[in-house]
Amino acid sequence: MGRFINKGNAKFRECLNSGYVDKTGLISFMNSQLFTKNKFICCTRARRFGKTMAAQMLCAYYDKSCDSRSLFEGLEIASDKPTNPDEKDSTKMRDTFEKHLNKYPTLFIDASQFVNDTVTYGKEILPAVQRELLEDLRGAYPDLELKEGISVATALMLINEAKGDKFILIMDEWDAILRECKDESIKEEWIKFLRSLFKNESVSDAFAGVYLTGILPIIKYNTQSALNNFREYNIINPGPIAKYLGFTKEEVQALCHKHRMDFEEMETWYDGYQAGDLRSIFNPNSVMMAIDYKRCIRYWGGTGAANELMPYLKLGYDKDFQTLMEGGSIPVDTGAFNNSLDDILTRNKAFTALIHLGYLSYDGENAHIPNQELMLYFATNIEDGNLGGLTDSLTLSKECLRNIRSNNCEEVSDFIASCHNDVCGAQEYNKEQLLYTTLREALYYAHSFHREYPTGKGFADLVLIPRPGNRLPGIVAELKWDKDALGPIAQIRERNYTQKVFEYTKDVILVGINYDPQTKEHQCTIENVTAPGKDSI
């Protein structure tokens, strides 16, 4: 066993002992691509979405230095069927599994370790990588003369020619150097190294298959991929592997049943991502953390680089971020992104980067904050970030919500009036819609803890339902234009708008807002009601 070659299956064994959710179907997909023109695969996704676990799984399956049969027995891949639909012989039902199990010399490279090694090696990091890989190859093939000074690419080609061996190469965090290293010359050398391995036709013959995983798709130069022979799969364009990019709804339901967790609460906190036609993808790390701690809270903090979100919040797209914090969505054109975090100075590039980094979900046209965990993460960063108007508006919105809960009608009226003036100066709406927009903006902090109930004909203007796990009152708001101050509350009661809300919470705050266009005054009335037969919180 070397540092990079033939590392065995110990890491995947640890995964199996840690509440593993079966994602071995990815192996079947990889097997279908081996020895084809599509054998170069790059699968990217956000931090804490199972990239490393998938890489370790593939390593355990393909690595010829170990016997992993017992690890995969009972998992999906063990019953994989042959690709020939006419095959009737039941003895060959496991041909796909058996055919490739522990059959290849396997190189496993964790590129994130090189980021730290830049401190040790400085600009000599790539020569050091080449040197250590060559040492591993010499140890694995002692009978071959792999001379000093040759490249890893040449060594692989020579081994293939002499032995006929076809390698599986698995590279975890392929983009770590490009994301974290500040030295442009090291980045350029890294791309050259990857090209030497994967763009050379002679070296290509040495690989049965290649699997790269990271956060970002392969970087583009002049709109062309640096490694254009790779098939790329990611959260925006997942192809056939969408269900392997995170936990599916069915998988989380099974976990919740097994561990006696509330699925609806888990869904509210960690669902909300989309991958192609798959509309329900959960954050795997957060789900497992919630199961371990028996509590749904925000686990996202600390999973990424320090202050990773902050540069995007400072770009000046305050209105977009406020719309997202209100629970809304924004259009994003992902086509202009060149897959680099060094160039985020345009709106579409910035928000596309946030999609790949896992801060936003994307439905093919629009982006939104996927769940409560990320909503709180955004709120914390905005509050602590000293971001001028964006931070001020969130802080004031938080104060407005506090005043509503405390029945401070005058303070709420004053803040609504202030927001109304801001909205009037920025947008053109009819009068009623303008007041509604004002209230949504005033209460956008509430979306960190509530979700908006769809309103329409025969229901209140704004209804906020507490998210599962929050012992908070709901909010029902009705708006009137040039009516009596008590009119909005009276309408809420007369039409029994609270009935639906009581299905989610026993306490509801009624908020009535009236605007007098003659005096330009805002009047607010607040009442607290409790579901019949239930005690207040």
C-alpha positions as a printed NumPy array, in Angstrom:
array([[  0.   ,   0.   ,   0.   ],
       [  1.356,   3.392,  -0.99 ],
       [  0.403,   6.951,  -0.272],
       [ -1.607,   7.133,  -3.493],
       [ -1.776,   3.678,  -5.061],
       [ -3.658,   0.619,  -3.802],
       [ -4.933,   2.266,  -0.612],
       [ -7.403,  -0.524,   0.094],
       [-10.906,  -0.366,   1.541],
       [-10.372,   0.756,   5.145],
       [-11.945,   4.182,   4.593],
       [-15.09 ,   2.745,   3.042],
       [-15.33 ,   0.242,   5.873],
       [-15.44 ,   3.225,   8.235],
       [-18.263,   4.695,   6.133],
       [-20.279,   1.49 ,   6.459],
       [-19.831,   1.633,  10.22 ],
       [-21.134,   5.224,  10.341],
       [-24.777,   4.978,   9.258],
       [-24.088,   4.552,   5.539],
       [-26.881,   5.353,   3.072],
       [-26.556,   3.075,   0.054],
       [-25.209,   5.04 ,  -2.917],
       [-23.488,   2.121,  -4.612],
       [-25.66 ,   2.589,  -7.689],
       [-23.035,   5.159,  -8.681],
       [-20.649,   2.231,  -9.186],
       [-23.012,   0.753, -11.754],
       [-22.964,   4.035, -13.651],
       [-19.16 ,   4.144, -13.548],
       [-18.934,   0.535, -14.717],
       [-21.036,   1.405, -17.758],
       [-18.504,   4.076, -18.724],
       [-15.284,   2.058, -18.305],
       [-13.284,   1.376, -21.464],
       [-15.418,   3.807, -23.484],
       [-14.878,   7.298, -24.837],
       [-16.841,   8.504, -21.796],
       [-14.524,   6.94 , -19.212],
       [-13.413,  10.383, -17.951],
       [-16.009,  11.511, -15.389],
       [-16.117,  14.694, -13.296],
       [-18.854,  14.782, -10.638],
       [-19.018,  17.968,  -8.548],
       [-21.211,  19.113,  -5.651],
       [-21.104,  21.327,  -2.577],
       [-19.168,  20.671,   0.62 ],
       [-20.579,  18.06 ,   2.943],
       [-22.628,  16.416,   0.201],
       [-20.768,  13.111,   0.21 ],
       [-18.013,  13.686,  -2.363],
       [-15.256,  12.01 ,  -0.357],
       [-17.448,   9.112,   0.74 ],
       [-18.327,   8.402,  -2.906],
       [-14.644,   8.5  ,  -3.868],
       [-13.738,   6.115,  -1.039],
       [-16.55 ,   3.784,  -2.106],
       [-15.221,   3.648,  -5.672],
       [-11.692,   3.073,  -4.421],
       [-12.82 ,   0.138,  -2.265],
       [-14.7  ,  -1.405,  -5.189],
       [-12.016,  -1.142,  -7.88 ],
       [ -8.771,  -1.512,  -5.879],
       [ -7.118,  -4.847,  -6.713],
       [ -4.988,  -4.833,  -3.538],
       [ -7.95 ,  -5.777,  -1.321],
       [-11.014,  -8.019,  -1.187],
       [-14.153,  -5.88 ,  -0.749],
       [-16.781,  -8.476,  -1.585],
       [-18.127,  -8.674,   1.952],
       [-18.419,  -4.869,   2.165],
       [-20.745,  -4.691,  -0.834],
       [-22.87 ,  -7.766,  -0.113],
       [-26.445,  -6.641,   0.483],
       [-25.935,  -3.254,  -1.166],
       [-27.493,  -2.161,  -4.449],
       [-24.426,  -2.806,  -6.608],
       [-24.195,  -6.452,  -5.499],
       [-27.409,  -7.259,  -7.385],
       [-26.487,  -5.205, -10.45 ],
       [-27.708,  -6.821, -13.662],
       [-25.775,  -7.201, -16.913],
       [-26.374,  -4.546, -19.527],
       [-27.577,  -7.056, -22.13 ],
       [-31.412,  -6.992, -21.858],
       [-31.647, -10.397, -23.557],
       [-29.526, -12.116, -20.912],
       [-31.714, -14.782, -19.254],
       [-29.096, -16.838, -17.442],
       [-29.646, -16.178, -13.72 ],
       [-26.056, -17.22 , -12.968],
       [-24.936, -14.059, -14.748],
       [-27.221, -11.659, -12.943],
       [-24.212, -10.348, -11.   ],
       [-21.856, -10.099, -13.96 ],
       [-21.55 ,  -6.322, -13.787],
       [-20.682,  -6.443, -10.092],
       [-18.282,  -9.37 , -10.401],
       [-16.63 ,  -8.185, -13.589],
       [-14.979,  -5.116, -12.081],
       [-14.803,  -5.908,  -8.356],
       [-11.203,  -5.405,  -7.121],
       [ -9.755,  -5.821, -10.6  ],
       [ -7.662,  -2.683, -11.174],
       [ -4.575,  -0.928,  -9.866],
       [ -6.197,   2.135,  -8.343],
       [ -4.744,   5.572,  -7.734],
       [ -6.538,   7.644,  -5.091],
       [ -5.463,  11.288,  -4.89 ],
       [ -6.881,  13.745,  -2.363],
       [ -5.901,  17.055,  -3.949],
       [ -6.977,  19.049,  -0.871],
       [ -3.88 ,  17.816,   0.949],
       [ -1.757,  19.709,  -1.56 ],
       [ -3.249,  23.011,  -0.44 ],
       [ -1.65 ,  22.537,   2.963],
       [  1.493,  21.184,   1.34 ],
       [  1.996,  24.494,  -0.462],
       [  3.057,  25.819,   2.94 ],
       [  5.661,  23.065,   3.15 ],
       [  6.828,  22.938,  -0.444],
       [  6.068,  26.458,  -1.637],
       [  6.206,  26.666,  -5.411],
       [  7.722,  23.182,  -5.533],
       [  4.417,  21.526,  -4.735],
       [  3.848,  20.055,  -8.194],
       [  7.367,  18.584,  -8.475],
       [  6.785,  17.071,  -5.022],
       [  3.474,  15.56 ,  -6.144],
       [  5.135,  14.078,  -9.234],
       [  8.008,  12.718,  -7.137],
       [  5.796,  11.042,  -4.531],
       [  3.454,   9.547,  -7.131],
       [  6.44 ,   8.109,  -8.966],
       [  7.777,   6.624,  -5.726],
       [  4.448,   4.849,  -5.257],
       [  4.473,   3.519,  -8.819],
       [  8.045,   2.242,  -8.45 ],
       [  7.031,   0.462,  -5.24 ],
       [  4.056,  -1.148,  -6.961],
       [  6.106,  -2.17 , -10.035],
       [  9.624,  -2.915,  -8.724],
       [ 10.536,  -4.977, -11.773],
       [ 10.119,  -1.992, -14.116],
       [ 12.715,   0.692, -14.606],
       [ 10.933,   3.99 , -14.112],
       [ 13.799,   6.444, -14.449],
       [ 14.288,   9.603, -12.443],
       [ 12.964,  12.693, -14.136],
       [ 10.113,  11.104, -16.063],
       [  6.577,  12.367, -15.513],
       [  3.761,  10.462, -13.857],
       [  1.981,  10.425, -17.214],
       [  4.981,   8.775, -18.878],
       [  5.294,   6.253, -16.043],
       [  1.65 ,   5.201, -16.398],
       [  2.068,   4.849, -20.139],
       [  5.192,   2.686, -19.696],
       [  3.471,   0.456, -17.129],
       [  0.508,  -0.01 , -19.447],
       [  2.763,  -0.906, -22.367],
       [  4.868,  -3.324, -20.328],
       [  2.191,  -4.974, -18.175],
       [ -1.047,  -4.241, -19.95 ],
       [ -2.465,  -2.833, -16.696],
       [ -5.332,  -0.402, -16.947],
       [ -5.618,   2.04 , -14.043],
       [ -8.581,   3.473, -12.218],
       [ -7.749,   7.005, -11.093],
       [ -9.948,   8.629,  -8.436],
       [ -9.212,  12.236,  -7.508],
       [-11.061,  13.823,  -4.621],
       [-11.297,  17.65 ,  -4.402],
       [ -9.73 ,  18.046,  -7.827],
       [-10.295,  21.829,  -7.685],
       [ -8.92 ,  22.46 ,  -4.175],
       [ -5.735,  24.128,  -5.429],
       [ -7.678,  26.331,  -7.833],
       [-10.103,  27.377,  -5.064],
       [ -7.721,  27.851,  -2.156],
       [ -4.26 ,  28.616,  -3.51 ],
       [ -3.472,  32.284,  -4.177],
       [ -0.391,  31.72 ,  -6.306],
       [ -1.422,  31.819,  -9.982],
       [  1.721,  30.012, -11.117],
       [  0.857,  27.001,  -8.939],
       [ -2.667,  26.96 , -10.349],
       [ -1.302,  26.974, -13.892],
       [  1.09 ,  24.137, -13.077],
       [ -1.781,  22.128, -11.611],
       [ -3.84 ,  22.468, -14.786],
       [ -0.803,  21.469, -16.853],
       [ -0.354,  18.398, -14.649],
       [ -3.985,  17.367, -15.142],
       [ -3.701,  17.895, -18.883],
       [ -0.592,  15.745, -19.019],
       [ -2.589,  12.908, -17.472],
       [ -5.89 ,  13.242, -19.288],
       [ -5.37 ,  15.063, -22.57 ],
       [ -2.599,  12.845, -23.932],
       [ -4.009,  10.079, -26.144],
       [ -1.122,   7.723, -25.356],
       [ -1.603,   8.155, -21.616],
       [ -5.369,   7.841, -22.017],
       [ -4.907,   4.191, -22.988],
       [ -3.499,   3.526, -19.517],
       [ -6.838,   4.279, -17.851],
       [ -9.864,   2.018, -17.559],
       [-11.68 ,   4.95 , -16.01 ],
       [-11.165,   8.262, -14.214],
       [-13.403,   9.856, -11.593],
       [-12.828,  13.433, -10.434],
       [-14.876,  14.995,  -7.683],
       [-14.841,  18.522,  -6.291],
       [-16.984,  21.576,  -5.74 ],
       [-16.57 ,  23.395,  -9.057],
       [-16.958,  22.124, -12.622],
       [-13.797,  22.035, -14.713],
       [-12.446,  25.522, -15.297],
       [-13.007,  27.131, -18.698],
       [-10.483,  29.006, -20.773],
       [-11.971,  31.144, -23.551],
       [-15.325,  29.363, -22.966],
       [-13.707,  25.932, -23.529],
       [-13.121,  23.37 , -20.793],
       [ -9.517,  22.866, -19.724],
       [-10.218,  19.121, -19.917],
       [-12.858,  18.868, -22.597],
       [-12.687,  15.082, -22.804],
       [-14.465,  14.819, -19.44 ],
       [-18.168,  14.203, -19.031],
       [-19.304,  16.573, -16.277],
       [-22.191,  16.088, -13.856],
       [-23.187,  18.643, -11.232],
       [-26.161,  20.12 ,  -9.384],
       [-27.084,  22.279, -12.393],
       [-26.67 ,  19.51 , -14.982],
       [-26.747,  16.184, -13.103],
       [-27.648,  13.851, -15.947],
       [-28.339,  10.283, -14.759],
       [-26.64 ,  10.635, -11.368],
       [-28.958,  13.191,  -9.73 ],
       [-29.927,  10.879,  -6.863],
       [-26.266,  10.403,  -5.919],
       [-25.66 ,  14.131,  -5.349],
       [-27.314,  14.104,  -1.909],
       [-29.95 ,  12.264,   0.107],
       [-33.31 ,  11.703,  -1.565],
       [-36.668,  12.161,   0.142],
       [-37.184,   8.403,   0.4  ],
       [-33.759,   7.892,   1.966],
       [-34.373,  10.56 ,   4.612],
       [-37.841,   9.181,   5.35 ],
       [-36.254,   5.786,   6.016],
       [-33.606,   7.352,   8.254],
       [-36.231,   9.29 ,  10.206],
       [-38.302,   6.147,  10.684],
       [-35.258,   4.193,  11.863],
       [-34.042,   6.848,  14.279],
       [-37.463,   8.163,  15.365],
       [-36.94 ,  11.64 ,  13.972],
       [-39.643,  13.997,  12.683],
       [-39.448,  13.88 ,   8.886],
       [-41.361,  17.13 ,   8.355],
       [-38.924,  18.972,  10.592],
       [-35.942,  17.358,   8.832],
       [-37.445,  18.349,   5.483],
       [-37.854,  21.971,   6.542],
       [-34.293,  22.247,   7.775],
       [-32.261,  20.349,   5.181],
       [-34.288,  19.723,   1.995],
       [-34.846,  22.192,  -0.832],
       [-32.078,  21.407,  -3.301],
       [-32.904,  20.369,  -6.848],
       [-30.96 ,  18.326,  -9.37 ],
       [-32.497,  18.067, -12.808],
       [-35.934,  16.493, -12.513],
       [-35.238,  15.4  ,  -8.943],
       [-36.949,  18.103,  -6.865],
       [-36.031,  16.963,  -3.37 ],
       [-32.365,  16.716,  -2.384],
       [-31.266,  16.9  ,   1.266],
       [-27.911,  17.972,   2.696],
       [-26.448,  14.588,   3.786],
       [-24.054,  15.914,   6.412],
       [-26.705,  17.996,   8.151],
       [-29.203,  15.115,   8.149],
       [-26.678,  12.769,   9.763],
       [-25.618,  15.42 ,  12.29 ],
       [-29.272,  15.95 ,  13.234],
       [-29.683,  12.196,  13.726],
       [-26.519,  11.979,  15.847],
       [-27.527,  14.909,  18.061],
       [-31.272,  14.146,  17.937],
       [-31.911,  17.78 ,  17.096],
       [-32.538,  19.806,  13.956],
       [-30.461,  22.972,  14.126],
       [-28.043,  24.74 ,  11.816],
       [-25.005,  22.554,  11.152],
       [-23.863,  24.314,   7.97 ],
       [-21.643,  26.817,   9.816],
       [-18.048,  25.65 ,   9.87 ],
       [-18.37 ,  23.322,   6.854],
       [-16.672,  25.69 ,   4.434],
       [-13.848,  28.148,   4.254],
       [-14.014,  31.002,   6.752],
       [-16.184,  33.9  ,   5.568],
       [-16.805,  32.192,   2.217],
       [-20.227,  33.777,   1.813],
       [-19.195,  37.28 ,   2.812],
       [-17.502,  38.372,  -0.456],
       [-20.732,  37.661,  -2.34 ],
       [-22.841,  39.615,   0.137],
       [-20.527,  42.584,  -0.364],
       [-20.928,  42.724,  -4.136],
       [-23.855,  45.123,  -3.914],
       [-26.748,  42.89 ,  -4.987],
       [-28.715,  43.865,  -1.874],
       [-32.119,  43.733,  -3.546],
       [-31.483,  40.207,  -4.796],
       [-30.362,  39.031,  -1.363],
       [-33.353,  40.68 ,   0.281],
       [-35.672,  38.895,  -2.17 ],
       [-33.977,  35.61 ,  -1.287],
       [-34.341,  36.321,   2.425],
       [-38.045,  36.993,   1.899],
       [-38.339,  33.426,   0.634],
       [-38.456,  34.511,  -2.988],
       [-36.436,  33.472,  -6.021],
       [-34.247,  35.368,  -8.47 ],
       [-33.448,  34.603, -12.132],
       [-29.891,  33.409, -12.773],
       [-28.183,  32.752, -16.107],
       [-25.583,  30.084, -15.286],
       [-24.065,  29.941, -18.762],
       [-21.571,  32.776, -18.276],
       [-19.796,  31.16 , -15.317],
       [-16.246,  30.053, -16.15 ],
       [-16.07 ,  27.72 , -13.128],
       [-13.589,  29.892, -11.244],
       [-14.019,  31.755,  -7.965],
       [-11.462,  34.326,  -9.076],
       [-13.977,  36.073, -11.334],
       [-17.242,  36.696,  -9.488],
       [-17.683,  40.375, -10.277],
       [-20.835,  40.008, -12.357],
       [-24.257,  39.19 , -11.003],
       [-24.848,  35.918, -12.889],
       [-21.359,  34.608, -12.154],
       [-21.716,  35.428,  -8.469],
       [-25.052,  33.691,  -8.021],
       [-23.97 ,  30.707, -10.143],
       [-20.982,  30.288,  -7.843],
       [-23.335,  30.302,  -4.832],
       [-25.385,  27.55 ,  -6.495],
       [-22.315,  25.35 ,  -6.942],
       [-21.138,  26.122,  -3.4  ],
       [-24.48 ,  24.919,  -2.032],
       [-25.805,  28.216,  -0.672],
       [-28.62 ,  28.387,  -3.217],
       [-30.86 ,  25.89 ,  -4.971],
       [-31.565,  26.179,  -8.705],
       [-34.529,  24.989, -10.757],
       [-33.046,  25.628, -14.197],
       [-34.108,  29.279, -14.306],
       [-34.343,  30.696, -10.801],
       [-32.356,  30.412,  -7.592],
       [-33.634,  30.47 ,  -4.015],
       [-32.423,  29.744,  -0.502],
       [-33.222,  26.039,  -0.128],
       [-34.137,  25.596,   3.534],
       [-34.193,  26.952,   7.064],
       [-30.576,  25.973,   7.739],
       [-29.329,  28.179,   4.908],
       [-31.843,  30.923,   5.67 ],
       [-30.382,  31.216,   9.167],
       [-26.853,  31.06 ,   7.794],
       [-27.581,  33.977,   5.462],
       [-29.233,  35.917,   8.295],
       [-26.249,  35.407,  10.609],
       [-23.75 ,  36.515,   7.967],
       [-25.817,  39.551,   7.011],
       [-26.297,  40.594,  10.637],
       [-22.622,  40.167,  11.524],
       [-21.193,  41.434,   8.262],
       [-21.482,  45.217,   8.648],
       [-22.921,  45.331,   5.129],
       [-24.508,  48.748,   5.292],
       [-28.074,  48.85 ,   3.985],
       [-28.435,  45.062,   3.789],
       [-27.463,  44.594,   7.43 ],
       [-29.515,  47.618,   8.529],
       [-32.676,  46.398,   6.799],
       [-32.324,  42.923,   8.316],
       [-31.74 ,  44.371,  11.778],
       [-34.77 ,  46.666,  11.462],
       [-36.892,  43.796,  10.145],
       [-35.844,  41.725,  13.15 ],
       [-36.853,  44.589,  15.433],
       [-40.209,  44.903,  13.655],
       [-40.91 ,  41.22 ,  14.237],
       [-40.034,  41.659,  17.9  ],
       [-42.422,  44.614,  18.161],
       [-45.236,  42.601,  16.572],
       [-44.743,  39.837,  19.122],
       [-44.758,  42.473,  21.875],
       [-47.885,  44.237,  20.53 ],
       [-45.983,  47.506,  20.036],
       [-48.366,  48.918,  17.434],
       [-46.878,  52.4  ,  17.231],
       [-43.349,  51.135,  16.545],
       [-44.66 ,  48.779,  13.871],
       [-46.644,  51.598,  12.232],
       [-43.574,  53.844,  12.141],
       [-41.42 ,  51.151,  10.562],
       [-44.062,  50.274,   7.975],
       [-44.283,  53.973,   7.058],
       [-40.51 ,  54.123,   6.612],
       [-40.505,  51.014,   4.42 ],
       [-43.443,  52.339,   2.392],
       [-41.464,  55.449,   1.502],
       [-38.492,  53.329,   0.402],
       [-40.637,  51.064,  -1.749],
       [-42.475,  53.967,  -3.378],
       [-39.201,  55.446,  -4.481],
       [-37.957,  52.244,  -6.048],
       [-40.866,  50.448,  -7.743],
       [-44.089,  51.112,  -9.608],
       [-47.088,  49.142,  -8.358],
       [-50.763,  49.832,  -7.911],
       [-51.563,  51.087,  -4.433],
       [-52.676,  47.829,  -2.865],
       [-49.763,  45.863,  -4.274],
       [-47.342,  48.538,  -3.114],
       [-48.521,  48.245,   0.481],
       [-48.315,  44.451,   0.309],
       [-44.736,  44.662,  -0.997],
       [-43.927,  47.033,   1.849],
       [-45.139,  44.571,   4.487],
       [-43.23 ,  41.63 ,   2.965],
       [-40.014,  43.646,   2.98 ],
       [-40.638,  44.803,   6.544],
       [-41.028,  41.202,   7.709],
       [-38.387,  39.491,   5.595],
       [-36.366,  38.476,   8.664],
       [-39.386,  36.386,   9.722],
       [-38.713,  33.993,   6.831],
       [-35.713,  32.683,   8.778],
       [-38.192,  31.027,  11.147],
       [-41.448,  30.945,   9.19 ],
       [-42.595,  29.894,   5.772],
       [-45.144,  31.829,   3.791],
       [-48.513,  30.172,   3.376],
       [-49.883,  30.614,  -0.157],
       [-52.509,  33.323,  -0.102],
       [-55.097,  34.26 ,  -2.649],
       [-58.787,  34.803,  -3.066],
       [-60.59 ,  34.313,   0.213],
       [-57.497,  34.427,   2.415],
       [-55.39 ,  37.012,   4.244],
       [-52.794,  39.178,   2.484],
       [-49.789,  37.7  ,   4.321],
       [-49.664,  34.487,   6.349],
       [-46.489,  33.211,   8.005],
       [-46.492,  29.654,   9.358],
       [-43.768,  28.688,  11.869],
       [-41.375,  26.154,  10.449],
       [-41.491,  22.712,  12.102],
       [-39.491,  22.637,  15.314],
       [-40.125,  26.329,  16.079],
       [-42.515,  26.926,  18.983],
       [-43.465,  30.32 ,  17.577],
       [-46.812,  31.948,  16.884],
       [-48.057,  32.241,  13.333],
       [-48.689,  35.662,  11.812],
       [-51.767,  36.644,   9.826],
       [-51.661,  40.137,   8.322],
       [-54.413,  41.975,   6.471],
       [-53.892,  45.274,   4.637],
       [-56.414,  47.972,   3.888],
       [-56.284,  51.175,   1.907],
       [-58.277,  54.13 ,   3.241],
       [-60.436,  52.1  ,   5.638],
       [-61.205,  52.11 ,   9.355],
       [-58.215,  51.2  ,  11.561],
       [-59.996,  48.135,  12.933],
       [-61.154,  46.999,   9.493],
       [-58.289,  44.577,   8.73 ],
       [-58.577,  42.735,  12.063],
       [-62.349,  42.577,  11.714],
       [-61.996,  40.963,   8.293],
       [-59.545,  38.366,   9.638],
       [-62.064,  37.398,  12.302],
       [-65.145,  37.511,  10.111],
       [-63.618,  35.303,   7.458],
       [-61.924,  33.023,  10.003],
       [-58.494,  33.294,   8.362],
       [-56.902,  31.733,  11.459],
       [-58.578,  28.351,  11.017],
       [-55.988,  27.061,   8.549],
       [-53.1  ,  28.486,  10.572],
       [-54.243,  26.629,  13.692],
       [-53.364,  23.403,  11.885],
       [-49.708,  24.391,  12.299],
       [-49.604,  26.322,  15.584],
       [-51.956,  27.033,  18.472],
       [-50.96 ,  30.697,  18.764],
       [-51.505,  33.319,  16.065],
       [-50.752,  37.025,  15.973],
       [-53.238,  39.106,  13.978],
       [-51.788,  42.215,  12.344],
       [-53.998,  44.809,  10.713],
       [-52.436,  47.611,   8.667],
       [-54.417,  50.529,   7.254],
       [-53.021,  53.346,   5.125],
       [-54.77 ,  56.702,   4.842],
       [-53.761,  58.257,   1.48 ],
       [-55.044,  61.68 ,   2.593],
       [-52.981,  61.976,   5.772],
       [-50.342,  59.472,   4.571],
       [-50.52 ,  57.826,   7.973],
       [-50.18 ,  54.128,   8.712],
       [-52.226,  52.622,  11.492],
       [-51.499,  49.215,  13.032],
       [-53.623,  46.997,  15.236],
       [-52.235,  43.798,  16.785],
       [-54.123,  41.023,  18.58 ],
       [-53.113,  37.609,  19.892],
       [-55.414,  34.62 ,  19.547],
       [-55.146,  31.013,  20.672],
       [-56.741,  27.983,  19.092],
       [-60.009,  27.09 ,  20.851],
       [-59.501,  24.585,  23.645],
       [-55.723,  25.05 ,  23.762],
       [-53.518,  26.933,  26.187],
       [-51.173,  29.6  ,  24.866],
       [-47.458,  28.864,  24.646]])
